[in-house]
Structure formats: structure tokens, C-alpha cells
PDB file of C-alpha atoms and ligand atoms in Angstrom:
ATOM      1  CA  MET U 267     -10.035 139.264 -17.571  1.00  0.00           C
ATOM      2  CA  LEU U 268      -8.828 138.122 -13.880  1.00  0.00           C
ATOM      3  CA  GLU U 269      -8.348 141.441 -11.625  1.00  0.00           C
ATOM      4  CA  VAL U 270      -4.430 142.549 -10.971  1.00  0.00           C
ATOM      5  CA  ARG U 271      -4.543 144.499  -8.466  1.00  0.00           C
ATOM      6  CA  GLN U 272      -1.392 145.596  -5.894  1.00  0.00           C
ATOM      7  CA  ILE U 273      -3.453 146.973  -2.712  1.00  0.00           C
ATOM      8  CA  ASN U 274      -6.421 145.746  -0.962  1.00  0.00           C
ATOM      9  CA  ASP U 275      -9.936 146.455  -0.366  1.00  0.00           C
ATOM     10  CA  GLU U 276      -9.474 148.895   2.724  1.00  0.00           C
ATOM     11  CA  GLU U 277      -6.475 150.558   1.667  1.00  0.00           C
ATOM     12  CA  VAL U 278      -8.350 151.356  -2.062  1.00  0.00           C
ATOM     13  CA  GLU U 279     -10.490 154.594  -0.328  1.00  0.00           C
ATOM     14  CA  GLN U 280      -7.165 155.676   1.256  1.00  0.00           C
ATOM     15  CA  GLN U 281      -4.323 155.181  -1.469  1.00  0.00           C
ATOM     16  CA  ILE U 282      -6.458 155.765  -5.078  1.00  0.00           C
ATOM     17  CA  GLY U 283      -9.077 158.975  -3.330  1.00  0.00           C
ATOM     18  CA  LEU U 284      -6.057 160.743  -2.087  1.00  0.00           C
ATOM     19  CA  ALA U 285      -3.188 160.107  -5.028  1.00  0.00           C
ATOM     20  CA  SER U 286      -2.010 162.808  -6.921  1.00  0.00           C
ATOM     21  CA  LEU U 287      -2.090 162.785 -10.655  1.00  0.00           C
ATOM     22  CA  SER U 288       1.989 162.043 -10.893  1.00  0.00           C
ATOM     23  CA  SER U 289       1.531 159.709  -8.342  1.00  0.00           C
ATOM     24  CA  MET U 290      -1.008 158.390 -10.986  1.00  0.00           C
ATOM     25  CA  SER U 291       2.355 156.384 -12.987  1.00  0.00           C
ATOM     26  CA  SER U 292       2.369 153.189  -9.688  1.00  0.00           C
ATOM     27  CA  LEU U 293      -1.261 152.796  -9.694  1.00  0.00           C
ATOM     28  CA  TYR U 294      -2.449 149.725 -11.516  1.00  0.00           C
ATOM     29  CA  ILE U 295      -6.523 150.159 -13.028  1.00  0.00           C
ATOM     30  CA  ASP U 296      -7.881 147.565 -11.142  1.00  0.00           C
ATOM     31  CA  ASP U 297      -7.365 149.018  -7.968  1.00  0.00           C
ATOM     32  CA  VAL U 298      -9.128 152.721  -9.019  1.00  0.00           C
ATOM     33  CA  LEU U 299     -12.102 150.436 -10.643  1.00  0.00           C
ATOM     34  CA  ALA U 300     -11.812 148.396  -7.462  1.00  0.00           C
ATOM     35  CA  VAL U 301     -13.563 152.279  -5.454  1.00  0.00           C
ATOM     36  CA  VAL U 302     -16.852 150.907  -8.008  1.00  0.00           C
ATOM     37  CA  GLU U 303     -17.435 147.673  -6.503  1.00  0.00           C
ATOM     38  CA  ARG U 304     -16.776 148.988  -3.171  1.00  0.00           C
ATOM     39  CA  GLY U 305     -18.910 152.092  -3.295  1.00  0.00           C
ATOM     40  CA  ALA U 306     -22.103 149.769  -4.460  1.00  0.00           C
ATOM     41  CA  ARG U 307     -21.743 147.329  -1.777  1.00  0.00           C
ATOM     42  CA  LYS U 308     -22.518 150.816   0.429  1.00  0.00           C
ATOM     43  CA  LEU U 309     -23.516 153.837  -1.948  1.00  0.00           C
ATOM     44  CA  PRO U 310     -22.735 156.963  -1.332  1.00  0.00           C
ATOM     45  CA  THR U 311     -24.665 160.494  -0.934  1.00  0.00           C
ATOM     46  CA  TYR U 312     -24.372 162.716  -3.727  1.00  0.00           C
ATOM     47  CA  LEU U 313     -22.689 165.180  -1.331  1.00  0.00           C
ATOM     48  CA  ASP U 314     -19.790 162.512  -0.898  1.00  0.00           C
ATOM     49  CA  LEU U 315     -19.403 161.939  -4.121  1.00  0.00           C
ATOM     50  CA  TYR U 316     -19.406 166.298  -5.002  1.00  0.00           C
ATOM     51  CA  ARG U 317     -16.982 166.425  -1.834  1.00  0.00           C
ATOM     52  CA  LYS U 318     -14.875 163.851  -3.780  1.00  0.00           C
ATOM     53  CA  ALA U 319     -14.943 165.807  -7.262  1.00  0.00           C
ATOM     54  CA  VAL U 320     -13.972 168.503  -4.878  1.00  0.00           C
ATOM     55  CA  GLU U 321     -10.889 166.796  -3.300  1.00  0.00           C
ATOM     56  CA  GLN U 322      -9.514 164.717  -6.803  1.00  0.00           C
ATOM     57  CA  ALA U 323     -10.324 167.386  -9.404  1.00  0.00           C
ATOM     58  CA  TRP U 324      -6.709 167.344 -11.556  1.00  0.00           C
ATOM     59  CA  SER U 325      -5.792 169.844 -13.498  1.00  0.00           C
ATOM     60  CA  PRO U 326      -4.529 168.248 -17.656  1.00  0.00           C
ATOM     61  CA  TYR U 327      -2.062 171.021 -18.553  1.00  0.00           C
ATOM     62  CA  GLU U 328       0.204 170.023 -15.165  1.00  0.00           C
ATOM     63  CA  LEU U 329       0.730 166.371 -17.271  1.00  0.00           C
ATOM     64  CA  ASP U 330       4.481 165.977 -18.938  1.00  0.00           C
ATOM     65  CA  PHE U 331       3.938 164.595 -22.564  1.00  0.00           C
ATOM     66  CA  SER U 332       7.625 164.441 -23.536  1.00  0.00           C
ATOM     67  CA  ARG U 333       8.108 160.893 -22.862  1.00  0.00           C
ATOM     68  CA  ASP U 334       4.614 159.746 -24.775  1.00  0.00           C
ATOM     69  CA  ARG U 335       6.223 161.861 -27.768  1.00  0.00           C
ATOM     70  CA  GLU U 336       9.357 160.435 -27.874  1.00  0.00           C
ATOM     71  CA  GLU U 337       7.372 156.719 -27.772  1.00  0.00           C
ATOM     72  CA  TRP U 338       4.805 158.084 -31.024  1.00  0.00           C
ATOM     73  CA  GLN U 339       7.247 159.531 -32.683  1.00  0.00           C
ATOM     74  CA  ALA U 340       9.896 156.103 -33.340  1.00  0.00           C
ATOM     75  CA  LEU U 341       5.817 153.568 -33.780  1.00  0.00           C
ATOM     76  CA  SER U 342       5.182 152.160 -37.245  1.00  0.00           C
ATOM     77  CA  ALA U 343       2.436 153.672 -39.122  1.00  0.00           C
ATOM     78  CA  ALA U 344       0.152 150.527 -38.538  1.00  0.00           C
ATOM     79  CA  THR U 345       0.670 150.980 -34.833  1.00  0.00           C
ATOM     80  CA  LYS U 346      -0.131 154.979 -34.738  1.00  0.00           C
ATOM     81  CA  ALA U 347      -3.282 153.554 -37.435  1.00  0.00           C
ATOM     82  CA  ARG U 348      -4.357 151.633 -34.459  1.00  0.00           C
ATOM     83  CA  ARG U 349      -3.994 153.274 -31.542  1.00  0.00           C
ATOM     84  CA  LEU U 350      -5.844 156.575 -32.890  1.00  0.00           C
ATOM     85  CA  TRP U 351      -8.589 154.528 -33.903  1.00  0.00           C
ATOM     86  CA  SER U 352      -8.997 153.458 -30.688  1.00  0.00           C
ATOM     87  CA  LEU U 353      -8.501 156.736 -28.858  1.00  0.00           C
ATOM     88  CA  ARG U 354     -10.217 158.698 -30.626  1.00  0.00           C
ATOM     89  CA  MET U 355     -12.807 156.186 -29.615  1.00  0.00           C
ATOM     90  CA  PHE U 356     -12.306 158.103 -26.430  1.00  0.00           C
ATOM     91  CA  PHE U 357     -11.683 161.097 -27.337  1.00  0.00           C
ATOM     92  CA  ALA U 358     -14.909 161.556 -29.623  1.00  0.00           C
ATOM     93  CA  GLY U 359     -16.947 160.324 -26.729  1.00  0.00           C
ATOM     94  CA  GLU U 360     -15.458 162.533 -23.726  1.00  0.00           C
ATOM     95  CA  GLU U 361     -16.481 165.563 -26.233  1.00  0.00           C
ATOM     96  CA  ARG U 362     -20.088 164.064 -26.976  1.00  0.00           C
ATOM     97  CA  VAL U 363     -20.796 163.158 -23.298  1.00  0.00           C
ATOM     98  CA  ALA U 364     -19.330 166.918 -22.356  1.00  0.00           C
ATOM     99  CA  SER U 365     -22.009 167.952 -25.063  1.00  0.00           C
ATOM    100  CA  LEU U 366     -24.863 166.293 -23.858  1.00  0.00           C
ATOM    101  CA  LEU U 367     -24.883 166.493 -20.050  1.00  0.00           C
ATOM    102  CA  ALA U 368     -25.923 170.194 -18.802  1.00  0.00           C
ATOM    103  CA  PRO U 369     -29.925 169.221 -19.147  1.00  0.00           C
ATOM    104  CA  LEU U 370     -29.277 166.496 -16.519  1.00  0.00           C
ATOM    105  CA  VAL U 371     -28.101 169.970 -14.059  1.00  0.00           C
ATOM    106  CA  TRP U 372     -31.390 171.657 -15.285  1.00  0.00           C
ATOM    107  CA  ALA U 373     -33.623 168.818 -14.244  1.00  0.00           C
ATOM    108  CA  ALA U 374     -31.563 167.625 -11.757  1.00  0.00           C
ATOM    109  CA  PRO U 375     -34.361 166.533  -8.817  1.00  0.00           C
ATOM    110  CA  SER U 376     -32.471 168.177  -5.502  1.00  0.00           C
ATOM    111  CA  LYS U 377     -29.821 170.809  -5.174  1.00  0.00           C
ATOM    112  CA  ASP U 378     -28.147 167.641  -4.387  1.00  0.00           C
ATOM    113  CA  VAL U 379     -27.897 166.301  -7.743  1.00  0.00           C
ATOM    114  CA  GLU U 380     -27.680 169.526  -9.152  1.00  0.00           C
ATOM    115  CA  ALA U 381     -24.893 170.061  -7.303  1.00  0.00           C
ATOM    116  CA  PHE U 382     -22.090 166.977  -8.258  1.00  0.00           C
ATOM    117  CA  VAL U 383     -23.975 166.699 -11.886  1.00  0.00           C
ATOM    118  CA  ALA U 384     -22.608 170.214 -12.184  1.00  0.00           C
ATOM    119  CA  THR U 385     -18.622 168.512 -10.985  1.00  0.00           C
ATOM    120  CA  GLN U 386     -19.312 166.302 -13.653  1.00  0.00           C
ATOM    121  CA  LEU U 387     -19.729 168.747 -16.523  1.00  0.00           C
ATOM    122  CA  THR U 388     -16.423 170.228 -15.436  1.00  0.00           C
ATOM    123  CA  ASP U 389     -14.599 166.024 -15.125  1.00  0.00           C
ATOM    124  CA  GLU U 390     -15.537 165.584 -19.174  1.00  0.00           C
ATOM    125  CA  VAL U 391     -14.603 169.097 -20.184  1.00  0.00           C
ATOM    126  CA  ARG U 392     -11.535 168.318 -18.422  1.00  0.00           C
ATOM    127  CA  HIS U 393     -10.824 164.615 -20.360  1.00  0.00           C
ATOM    128  CA  THR U 394     -11.802 166.303 -23.125  1.00  0.00           C
ATOM    129  CA  ILE U 395      -8.906 169.320 -22.851  1.00  0.00           C
ATOM    130  CA  LEU U 396      -6.844 166.191 -21.906  1.00  0.00           C
ATOM    131  CA  PHE U 397      -7.483 164.430 -25.285  1.00  0.00           C
ATOM    132  CA  ASP U 398      -6.978 167.444 -26.808  1.00  0.00           C
ATOM    133  CA  ARG U 399      -3.476 168.416 -25.236  1.00  0.00           C
ATOM    134  CA  TYR U 400      -2.638 164.674 -26.782  1.00  0.00           C
ATOM    135  CA  TRP U 401      -3.231 165.116 -30.023  1.00  0.00           C
ATOM    136  CA  ARG U 402      -1.416 168.417 -30.194  1.00  0.00           C
ATOM    137  CA  GLU U 403       1.558 167.620 -28.258  1.00  0.00           C
ATOM    138  CA  VAL U 404       1.930 163.612 -29.245  1.00  0.00           C
ATOM    139  CA  VAL U 405      -0.161 162.877 -32.436  1.00  0.00           C
ATOM    140  CA  GLY U 406       0.834 166.502 -33.780  1.00  0.00           C
ATOM    141  CA  SER U 407      -2.003 168.078 -34.828  1.00  0.00           C
ATOM    142  CA  GLU U 408      -2.374 171.870 -35.392  1.00  0.00           C
ATOM    143  CA  ALA U 409      -5.998 172.193 -35.797  1.00  0.00           C
ATOM    144  CA  GLN U 410      -7.166 176.066 -35.413  1.00  0.00           C
ATOM    145  CA  ASP U 411      -8.880 175.126 -31.791  1.00  0.00           C
ATOM    146  CA  LEU U 412     -10.757 172.682 -29.346  1.00  0.00           C
ATOM    147  CA  HIS U 413     -13.565 173.338 -31.489  1.00  0.00           C
ATOM    148  CA  GLU U 414     -11.740 172.462 -34.833  1.00  0.00           C
ATOM    149  CA  GLN U 415      -9.668 169.544 -33.214  1.00  0.00           C
ATOM    150  CA  VAL U 416     -13.262 168.201 -32.204  1.00  0.00           C
ATOM    151  CA  SER U 417     -14.748 168.148 -35.832  1.00  0.00           C
ATOM    152  CA  ARG U 418     -11.657 166.568 -37.010  1.00  0.00           C
ATOM    153  CA  ILE U 419     -11.916 163.259 -34.960  1.00  0.00           C
ATOM    154  CA  GLY U 420     -15.234 162.805 -34.833  1.00  0.00           C
ATOM    155  CA  ILE U 421     -16.212 159.444 -35.815  1.00  0.00           C
ATOM    156  CA  THR U 422     -18.483 158.932 -38.907  1.00  0.00           C
ATOM    157  CA  ALA U 423     -21.426 156.357 -39.750  1.00  0.00           C
ATOM    158  CA  GLN U 424     -19.003 154.304 -41.778  1.00  0.00           C
ATOM    159  CA  GLU U 425     -16.379 153.818 -39.329  1.00  0.00           C
ATOM    160  CA  ASN U 426     -19.096 152.744 -36.649  1.00  0.00           C
ATOM    161  CA  PRO U 427     -22.436 153.245 -36.899  1.00  0.00           C
ATOM    162  CA  ALA U 428     -23.755 152.005 -33.301  1.00  0.00           C
ATOM    163  CA  TYR U 429     -20.977 154.635 -32.612  1.00  0.00           C
ATOM    164  CA  ARG U 430     -23.003 157.291 -34.227  1.00  0.00           C
ATOM    165  CA  TYR U 431     -26.143 156.343 -33.780  1.00  0.00           C
ATOM    166  CA  LEU U 432     -25.907 156.337 -30.257  1.00  0.00           C
ATOM    167  CA  PHE U 433     -23.430 159.507 -29.953  1.00  0.00           C
ATOM    168  CA  TYR U 434     -24.316 161.663 -31.970  1.00  0.00           C
ATOM    169  CA  ASP U 435     -28.446 160.706 -31.801  1.00  0.00           C
ATOM    170  CA  TRP U 436     -29.558 158.812 -29.468  1.00  0.00           C
ATOM    171  CA  LEU U 437     -28.566 161.092 -26.833  1.00  0.00           C
ATOM    172  CA  PRO U 438     -28.105 163.837 -28.006  1.00  0.00           C
ATOM    173  CA  GLN U 439     -31.710 163.731 -28.939  1.00  0.00           C
ATOM    174  CA  GLN U 440     -32.973 163.080 -25.010  1.00  0.00           C
ATOM    175  CA  SER U 441     -30.803 165.710 -24.313  1.00  0.00           C
ATOM    176  CA  GLN U 442     -32.356 168.071 -25.917  1.00  0.00           C
ATOM    177  CA  TRP U 443     -36.354 166.304 -24.734  1.00  0.00           C
ATOM    178  CA  LEU U 444     -35.153 166.974 -20.955  1.00  0.00           C
ATOM    179  CA  ALA U 445     -33.409 170.787 -21.172  1.00  0.00           C
ATOM    180  CA  SER U 446     -37.427 171.369 -22.697  1.00  0.00           C
ATOM    181  CA  HIS U 447     -38.773 168.398 -20.402  1.00  0.00           C
ATOM    182  CA  PRO U 448     -36.838 169.025 -17.126  1.00  0.00           C
ATOM    183  CA  ARG U 449     -39.708 167.549 -14.690  1.00  0.00           C
ATOM    184  CA  ASP U 450     -40.411 164.406 -17.175  1.00  0.00           C
ATOM    185  CA  VAL U 451     -38.632 162.381 -14.642  1.00  0.00           C
ATOM    186  CA  GLU U 452     -39.006 158.849 -16.645  1.00  0.00           C
ATOM    187  CA  ALA U 453     -36.459 160.676 -19.417  1.00  0.00           C
ATOM    188  CA  THR U 454     -33.914 161.271 -16.430  1.00  0.00           C
ATOM    189  CA  VAL U 455     -33.986 157.843 -16.247  1.00  0.00           C
ATOM    190  CA  ARG U 456     -33.774 156.490 -19.859  1.00  0.00           C
ATOM    191  CA  PHE U 457     -31.295 159.230 -19.943  1.00  0.00           C
ATOM    192  CA  VAL U 458     -28.971 158.032 -16.711  1.00  0.00           C
ATOM    193  CA  THR U 459     -29.571 154.611 -17.831  1.00  0.00           C
ATOM    194  CA  VAL U 460     -27.745 154.965 -21.035  1.00  0.00           C
ATOM    195  CA  TYR U 461     -25.230 157.323 -20.064  1.00  0.00           C
ATOM    196  CA  HIS U 462     -23.982 156.446 -16.705  1.00  0.00           C
ATOM    197  CA  LEU U 463     -24.682 152.798 -17.094  1.00  0.00           C
ATOM    198  CA  ILE U 464     -23.864 151.609 -21.264  1.00  0.00           C
ATOM    199  CA  VAL U 465     -22.018 154.239 -22.009  1.00  0.00           C
ATOM    200  CA  GLU U 466     -19.785 155.387 -18.405  1.00  0.00           C
ATOM    201  CA  GLY U 467     -19.921 151.965 -16.988  1.00  0.00           C
ATOM    202  CA  ALA U 468     -19.822 149.237 -19.647  1.00  0.00           C
ATOM    203  CA  LEU U 469     -18.017 150.741 -22.440  1.00  0.00           C
ATOM    204  CA  PHE U 470     -15.991 153.994 -21.139  1.00  0.00           C
ATOM    205  CA  LEU U 471     -14.885 151.923 -17.764  1.00  0.00           C
ATOM    206  CA  THR U 472     -13.934 148.709 -20.324  1.00  0.00           C
ATOM    207  CA  GLY U 473     -11.989 150.274 -22.727  1.00  0.00           C
ATOM    208  CA  MET U 474      -9.718 152.613 -19.816  1.00  0.00           C
ATOM    209  CA  ARG U 475      -9.551 148.809 -18.517  1.00  0.00           C
ATOM    210  CA  TYR U 476      -7.527 147.546 -21.332  1.00  0.00           C
ATOM    211  CA  GLN U 477      -6.425 150.513 -22.850  1.00  0.00           C
ATOM    212  CA  LEU U 478      -4.821 151.117 -19.166  1.00  0.00           C
ATOM    213  CA  GLU U 479      -3.642 147.731 -18.210  1.00  0.00           C
ATOM    214  CA  GLY U 480      -2.185 147.599 -21.457  1.00  0.00           C
ATOM    215  CA  ALA U 481      -0.103 150.693 -21.345  1.00  0.00           C
ATOM    216  CA  ARG U 482       1.211 149.170 -17.956  1.00  0.00           C
ATOM    217  CA  ARG U 483       2.665 145.807 -19.109  1.00  0.00           C
ATOM    218  CA  TRP U 484       4.307 147.853 -21.510  1.00  0.00           C
ATOM    219  CA  GLY U 485       5.881 150.230 -19.407  1.00  0.00           C
ATOM    220  CA  ARG U 486       3.820 152.960 -21.036  1.00  0.00           C
ATOM    221  CA  THR U 487       3.041 154.689 -17.780  1.00  0.00           C
ATOM    222  CA  TRP U 488       4.000 158.721 -18.709  1.00  0.00           C
ATOM    223  CA  GLY U 489       1.712 161.298 -18.770  1.00  0.00           C
ATOM    224  CA  PHE U 490      -1.428 160.044 -20.789  1.00  0.00           C
ATOM    225  CA  TYR U 491      -1.083 157.058 -18.269  1.00  0.00           C
ATOM    226  CA  GLN U 492      -1.842 159.861 -15.543  1.00  0.00           C
ATOM    227  CA  GLY U 493      -4.006 161.869 -17.087  1.00  0.00           C
ATOM    228  CA  PHE U 494      -6.170 158.892 -18.475  1.00  0.00           C
ATOM    229  CA  THR U 495      -5.936 156.902 -15.076  1.00  0.00           C
ATOM    230  CA  ALA U 496      -7.548 160.225 -13.169  1.00  0.00           C
ATOM    231  CA  ALA U 497      -9.808 160.395 -15.701  1.00  0.00           C
ATOM    232  CA  THR U 498     -10.892 156.759 -15.041  1.00  0.00           C
ATOM    233  CA  ARG U 499     -10.625 157.975 -11.117  1.00  0.00           C
ATOM    234  CA  ASP U 500     -13.771 160.583 -11.731  1.00  0.00           C
ATOM    235  CA  GLU U 501     -15.338 157.853 -14.277  1.00  0.00           C
ATOM    236  CA  SER U 502     -15.736 155.688 -11.452  1.00  0.00           C
ATOM    237  CA  ARG U 503     -17.161 158.469  -9.270  1.00  0.00           C
ATOM    238  CA  HIS U 504     -19.752 159.359 -11.956  1.00  0.00           C
ATOM    239  CA  VAL U 505     -20.827 155.631 -12.508  1.00  0.00           C
ATOM    240  CA  LEU U 506     -21.740 155.838  -8.642  1.00  0.00           C
ATOM    241  CA  PHE U 507     -24.289 158.771  -9.447  1.00  0.00           C
ATOM    242  CA  GLY U 508     -26.211 156.968 -12.024  1.00  0.00           C
ATOM    243  CA  VAL U 509     -26.127 153.829  -9.860  1.00  0.00           C
ATOM    244  CA  LYS U 510     -27.136 155.886  -7.019  1.00  0.00           C
ATOM    245  CA  TYR U 511     -29.692 157.917  -8.932  1.00  0.00           C
ATOM    246  CA  LEU U 512     -31.522 154.909 -10.295  1.00  0.00           C
ATOM    247  CA  ARG U 513     -30.938 152.998  -6.940  1.00  0.00           C
ATOM    248  CA  ASP U 514     -33.020 156.069  -5.251  1.00  0.00           C
ATOM    249  CA  ARG U 515     -36.426 156.528  -8.374  1.00  0.00           C
ATOM    250  CA  VAL U 516     -36.454 152.298  -7.598  1.00  0.00           C
ATOM    251  CA  THR U 517     -36.759 152.766  -3.837  1.00  0.00           C
ATOM    252  CA  GLU U 518     -39.347 155.923  -4.564  1.00  0.00           C
ATOM    253  CA  ARG U 519     -41.040 153.234  -6.798  1.00  0.00           C
ATOM    254  CA  PRO U 520     -39.928 149.865  -7.856  1.00  0.00           C
ATOM    255  CA  LEU U 521     -43.489 149.143 -10.264  1.00  0.00           C
ATOM    256  CA  HIS U 522     -42.370 151.978 -12.277  1.00  0.00           C
ATOM    257  CA  PHE U 523     -39.087 152.664 -12.642  1.00  0.00           C
ATOM    258  CA  VAL U 524     -37.872 148.579 -12.372  1.00  0.00           C
ATOM    259  CA  PRO U 525     -39.673 147.658 -15.867  1.00  0.00           C
ATOM    260  CA  LEU U 526     -38.838 150.994 -17.575  1.00  0.00           C
ATOM    261  CA  ILE U 527     -35.032 150.394 -17.076  1.00  0.00           C
ATOM    262  CA  GLN U 528     -35.259 146.785 -17.639  1.00  0.00           C
ATOM    263  CA  ASP U 529     -36.461 147.759 -21.230  1.00  0.00           C
ATOM    264  CA  THR U 530     -33.344 150.403 -21.715  1.00  0.00           C
ATOM    265  CA  ILE U 531     -31.484 148.064 -20.839  1.00  0.00           C
ATOM    266  CA  ARG U 532     -32.727 145.369 -23.395  1.00  0.00           C
ATOM    267  CA  GLU U 533     -32.403 148.219 -25.947  1.00  0.00           C
ATOM    268  CA  PHE U 534     -29.075 149.749 -25.445  1.00  0.00           C
ATOM    269  CA  ARG U 535     -27.297 146.617 -24.335  1.00  0.00           C
ATOM    270  CA  PRO U 536     -26.537 145.061 -27.645  1.00  0.00           C
ATOM    271  CA  LEU U 537     -25.146 147.885 -28.699  1.00  0.00           C
ATOM    272  CA  ILE U 538     -21.871 147.370 -26.328  1.00  0.00           C
ATOM    273  CA  HIS U 539     -21.064 144.259 -28.701  1.00  0.00           C
ATOM    274  CA  THR U 540     -21.856 146.057 -32.072  1.00  0.00           C
ATOM    275  CA  ILE U 541     -20.141 149.313 -30.962  1.00  0.00           C
ATOM    276  CA  MET U 542     -16.616 147.790 -29.996  1.00  0.00           C
ATOM    277  CA  LEU U 543     -16.620 145.823 -33.674  1.00  0.00           C
ATOM    278  CA  PRO U 544     -13.393 147.433 -35.425  1.00  0.00           C
ATOM    279  CA  PRO U 545     -13.814 149.552 -38.447  1.00  0.00           C
ATOM    280  CA  GLY U 546     -14.414 147.411 -41.404  1.00  0.00           C
ATOM    281  CA  GLY U 547     -14.660 144.610 -39.544  1.00  0.00           C
ATOM    282  CA  ASP U 548     -10.528 144.241 -39.268  1.00  0.00           C
ATOM    283  CA  MET U 549     -10.252 142.716 -35.979  1.00  0.00           C
ATOM    284  CA  GLY U 550      -6.387 143.913 -36.697  1.00  0.00           C
ATOM    285  CA  PHE U 551      -7.583 146.877 -34.816  1.00  0.00           C
ATOM    286  CA  TYR U 552      -7.087 144.600 -31.402  1.00  0.00           C
ATOM    287  CA  GLY U 553      -3.908 143.044 -32.726  1.00  0.00           C
ATOM    288  CA  GLY U 554      -0.446 144.101 -33.260  1.00  0.00           C
ATOM    289  CA  GLN U 555       2.986 144.037 -31.259  1.00  0.00           C
ATOM    290  CA  HIS U 556       1.154 145.619 -28.485  1.00  0.00           C
ATOM    291  CA  LEU U 557      -1.010 142.892 -27.733  1.00  0.00           C
ATOM    292  CA  GLU U 558       1.092 140.305 -28.226  1.00  0.00           C
ATOM    293  CA  PHE U 559       3.392 141.863 -25.482  1.00  0.00           C
ATOM    294  CA  ALA U 560       0.526 142.675 -23.066  1.00  0.00           C
ATOM    295  CA  TRP U 561      -1.440 139.589 -23.444  1.00  0.00           C
ATOM    296  CA  PRO U 562       0.490 136.842 -25.023  1.00  0.00           C
ATOM    297  CA  GLY U 563      -1.244 134.148 -26.151  1.00  0.00           C
ATOM    298  CA  LEU U 564      -4.616 136.175 -26.797  1.00  0.00           C
ATOM    299  CA  SER U 565      -5.827 136.312 -30.236  1.00  0.00           C
ATOM    300  CA  PRO U 566      -7.136 140.439 -31.420  1.00  0.00           C
ATOM    301  CA  GLN U 567     -10.702 137.859 -31.152  1.00  0.00           C
ATOM    302  CA  ARG U 568     -10.008 136.723 -27.944  1.00  0.00           C
ATOM    303  CA  LEU U 569      -9.325 140.254 -26.670  1.00  0.00           C
ATOM    304  CA  ARG U 570     -12.474 141.459 -27.698  1.00  0.00           C
ATOM    305  CA  ASP U 571     -14.630 139.015 -26.978  1.00  0.00           C
ATOM    306  CA  GLU U 572     -12.941 138.955 -23.135  1.00  0.00           C
ATOM    307  CA  MET U 573     -13.696 142.963 -23.442  1.00  0.00           C
ATOM    308  CA  VAL U 574     -17.120 142.575 -23.832  1.00  0.00           C
ATOM    309  CA  ASP U 575     -18.077 139.815 -21.235  1.00  0.00           C
ATOM    310  CA  TYR U 576     -15.775 142.441 -18.876  1.00  0.00           C
ATOM    311  CA  ALA U 577     -18.311 145.146 -19.725  1.00  0.00           C
ATOM    312  CA  LEU U 578     -21.424 143.127 -19.610  1.00  0.00           C
ATOM    313  CA  SER U 579     -20.362 141.197 -15.917  1.00  0.00           C
ATOM    314  CA  ALA U 580     -19.959 145.003 -15.109  1.00  0.00           C
ATOM    315  CA  LEU U 581     -22.912 146.110 -16.391  1.00  0.00           C
ATOM    316  CA  GLY U 582     -24.627 143.349 -14.311  1.00  0.00           C
ATOM    317  CA  ARG U 583     -22.969 144.365 -11.285  1.00  0.00           C
ATOM    318  CA  ARG U 584     -24.004 147.976 -11.640  1.00  0.00           C
ATOM    319  CA  LEU U 585     -27.747 147.171 -12.574  1.00  0.00           C
ATOM    320  CA  HIS U 586     -27.862 143.888  -9.476  1.00  0.00           C
ATOM    321  CA  ALA U 587     -26.444 147.590  -7.119  1.00  0.00           C
ATOM    322  CA  VAL U 588     -29.574 149.477  -8.341  1.00  0.00           C
ATOM    323  CA  GLY U 589     -32.132 146.672  -7.680  1.00  0.00           C
ATOM    324  CA  ILE U 590     -32.612 145.279 -10.891  1.00  0.00           C
ATOM    325  CA  PRO U 591     -33.854 141.308 -10.781  1.00  0.00           C
ATOM    326  CA  HIS U 592     -31.437 139.751 -13.153  1.00  0.00           C
TER     327      HIS U 592
HETATM  328 FE1  FE2 J1163     -15.185 160.954 -18.951  1.00  0.00          FE
HETATM  329 FE1  FE2 J1164     -18.255 160.535 -17.193  1.00  0.00          FE
END
């Protein structure tokens, strides 16, 4: 779980903030994630985050997947199945969060929040398109359009009931509630706590960290690595927004919002562990040649446990930045 960095904290903003898509091949994911740690110590304003979103926007159509495709074609069926499982969790996750966010734009308590959340919505669609391209050009999908593609890759309740509950039931219901009750600040606080802190801050950033660190150790720093690293930089903005939004609510009415956030965390934190359970409890999904090469000496179970620990400790640091006592 030790950080793997190549640049120091002072260089992070400059080098990560301004990195172009093609230069992402040489970035280390822990340097990208350091942006969240730094930002949490001195929170940016909503318009600082908006400005970064504009300056860091990238095109998923610029990526070249030819090396990824070449590698894919030579993989064994077992390796393909493992990789598809983990990438489907991300693909479906990006599509779900993209489709759920719009009501938060309407429910924004200020123009500054509204401006930022609008950029986040386009980010999430961009991430979905990144995966759609990967599926067509690397995996070889022949889905007619994005709509059909999304319906093919969705995660079922049999595969992962906790994932299904969070992404297909609870979040859509909360989002629907916000759409018809945009002045319900308590509902936005619960939504942002689950969406930005649990889903993005704990689940997404942890999965991205291990996916990308493993890919780099393996030498697979091609088109997908570039796009997914850029997506991680976007996610780090989203998480900082979530921390800032909740911190502002807590500052306004601590006695009201601290317990509400604590209750929400208590309710949803257990899902971090259950969502990371592989289909049918088969720990082989965390194993294989990839694990032996990138994390020598680690069993699949140990890797999964380390990921859960990483997610929980990241969540603890975000809550600290929000001003929630342990
Ligand atoms: Fe995303
Ligand atoms: Fe996001």
C-alpha cells in the first residue's frame, strides 16, 4: 500500500495539472492522486475547480488503442474474463454516475456549485465514451450504439448484489428525489456523501489506483492507460468538490450536518467491502499472471484486503477534511 511516487508535492500541481493526454504514459498514478491529498489540506473554491475542469478537458477520440488491441488479442481466455470483469465495473459505474448527476445541477445552492457540477456531468459522459471506444476497438464489441453497448455491459444482481443496490437502486432513487425536491439540502448532503465520498473517493479512486499501478508495472502504458489516467485526474477534482461541498454545509450548521453525514457513512461504508467481492466469491478474479508480475508475493485475497484498507483509509482522510470527527 506504500505510495509509489516520482515527483514531489511541490511539483505535483504543475506537472499533473498541465499534463497533456499523450504525456500521461509517463505519469505515476500516486502522483495524480496526490492532488487530492494536497487539495484536501487547503480546499480550492468551486470556481478554482471549474477552471481546472476547463483547462484539463481532454478528448477520448485522441487516444490510440492499437497497442492495447494487439495485447488483447494475445491474451488467454481466463485473463480476458478477469480483465472484462474489472473493466465492466468501471464502465457501468461511469455510465451510472453520468446518468444520475443532472439533478444535482438543478439542486445546486449557488451559481458556483452549478458551474462546477455541469463540468462534472460532461466528465462522466467522457469517461463512458472512453470505455465505449475501448470495447469497440480492443474487446471487439459490435453494439449498434452507445445505448445498446451500455445495456450489454450492465452489472446484474446475481453478479454483485451490493453494486446493483448502490448504482441501480439507491443512487437513482436519491437522484429522482433531488429532481423533484431541489431545495432539500439534507438530500443533497446524503447524495454527495454517497456519490462523491463513497463511490468516487473510496471505490473509483481505489480501483483506478490498483488498475493503473498494475498496468504501469506490467509496461501497459498505452492508449487506455493515458485515458484512464486522465479520468483519474478528473475524478480527483470530483472528490475535492464533494469534500468542499460537505465542508461548507458542516461549517454552516455543524450540529445538523455532522450527524447526518456520520449516519450516511455508517449506512454505506460496509458496501465498500461487499462491492469488492468477486463474482461467486471466486478470488481468482484478483489473481493470475498479472498479480504475480505486478505484486509478487501477494495472494489474490491479500491484494483485495489491501484494496479495501486503501479505500477505507482514503475515506477517513476525506471525512477528516470535511470536518467529521472519527
Ligand atoms: Fe468518472
Ligand atoms: Fe467522477
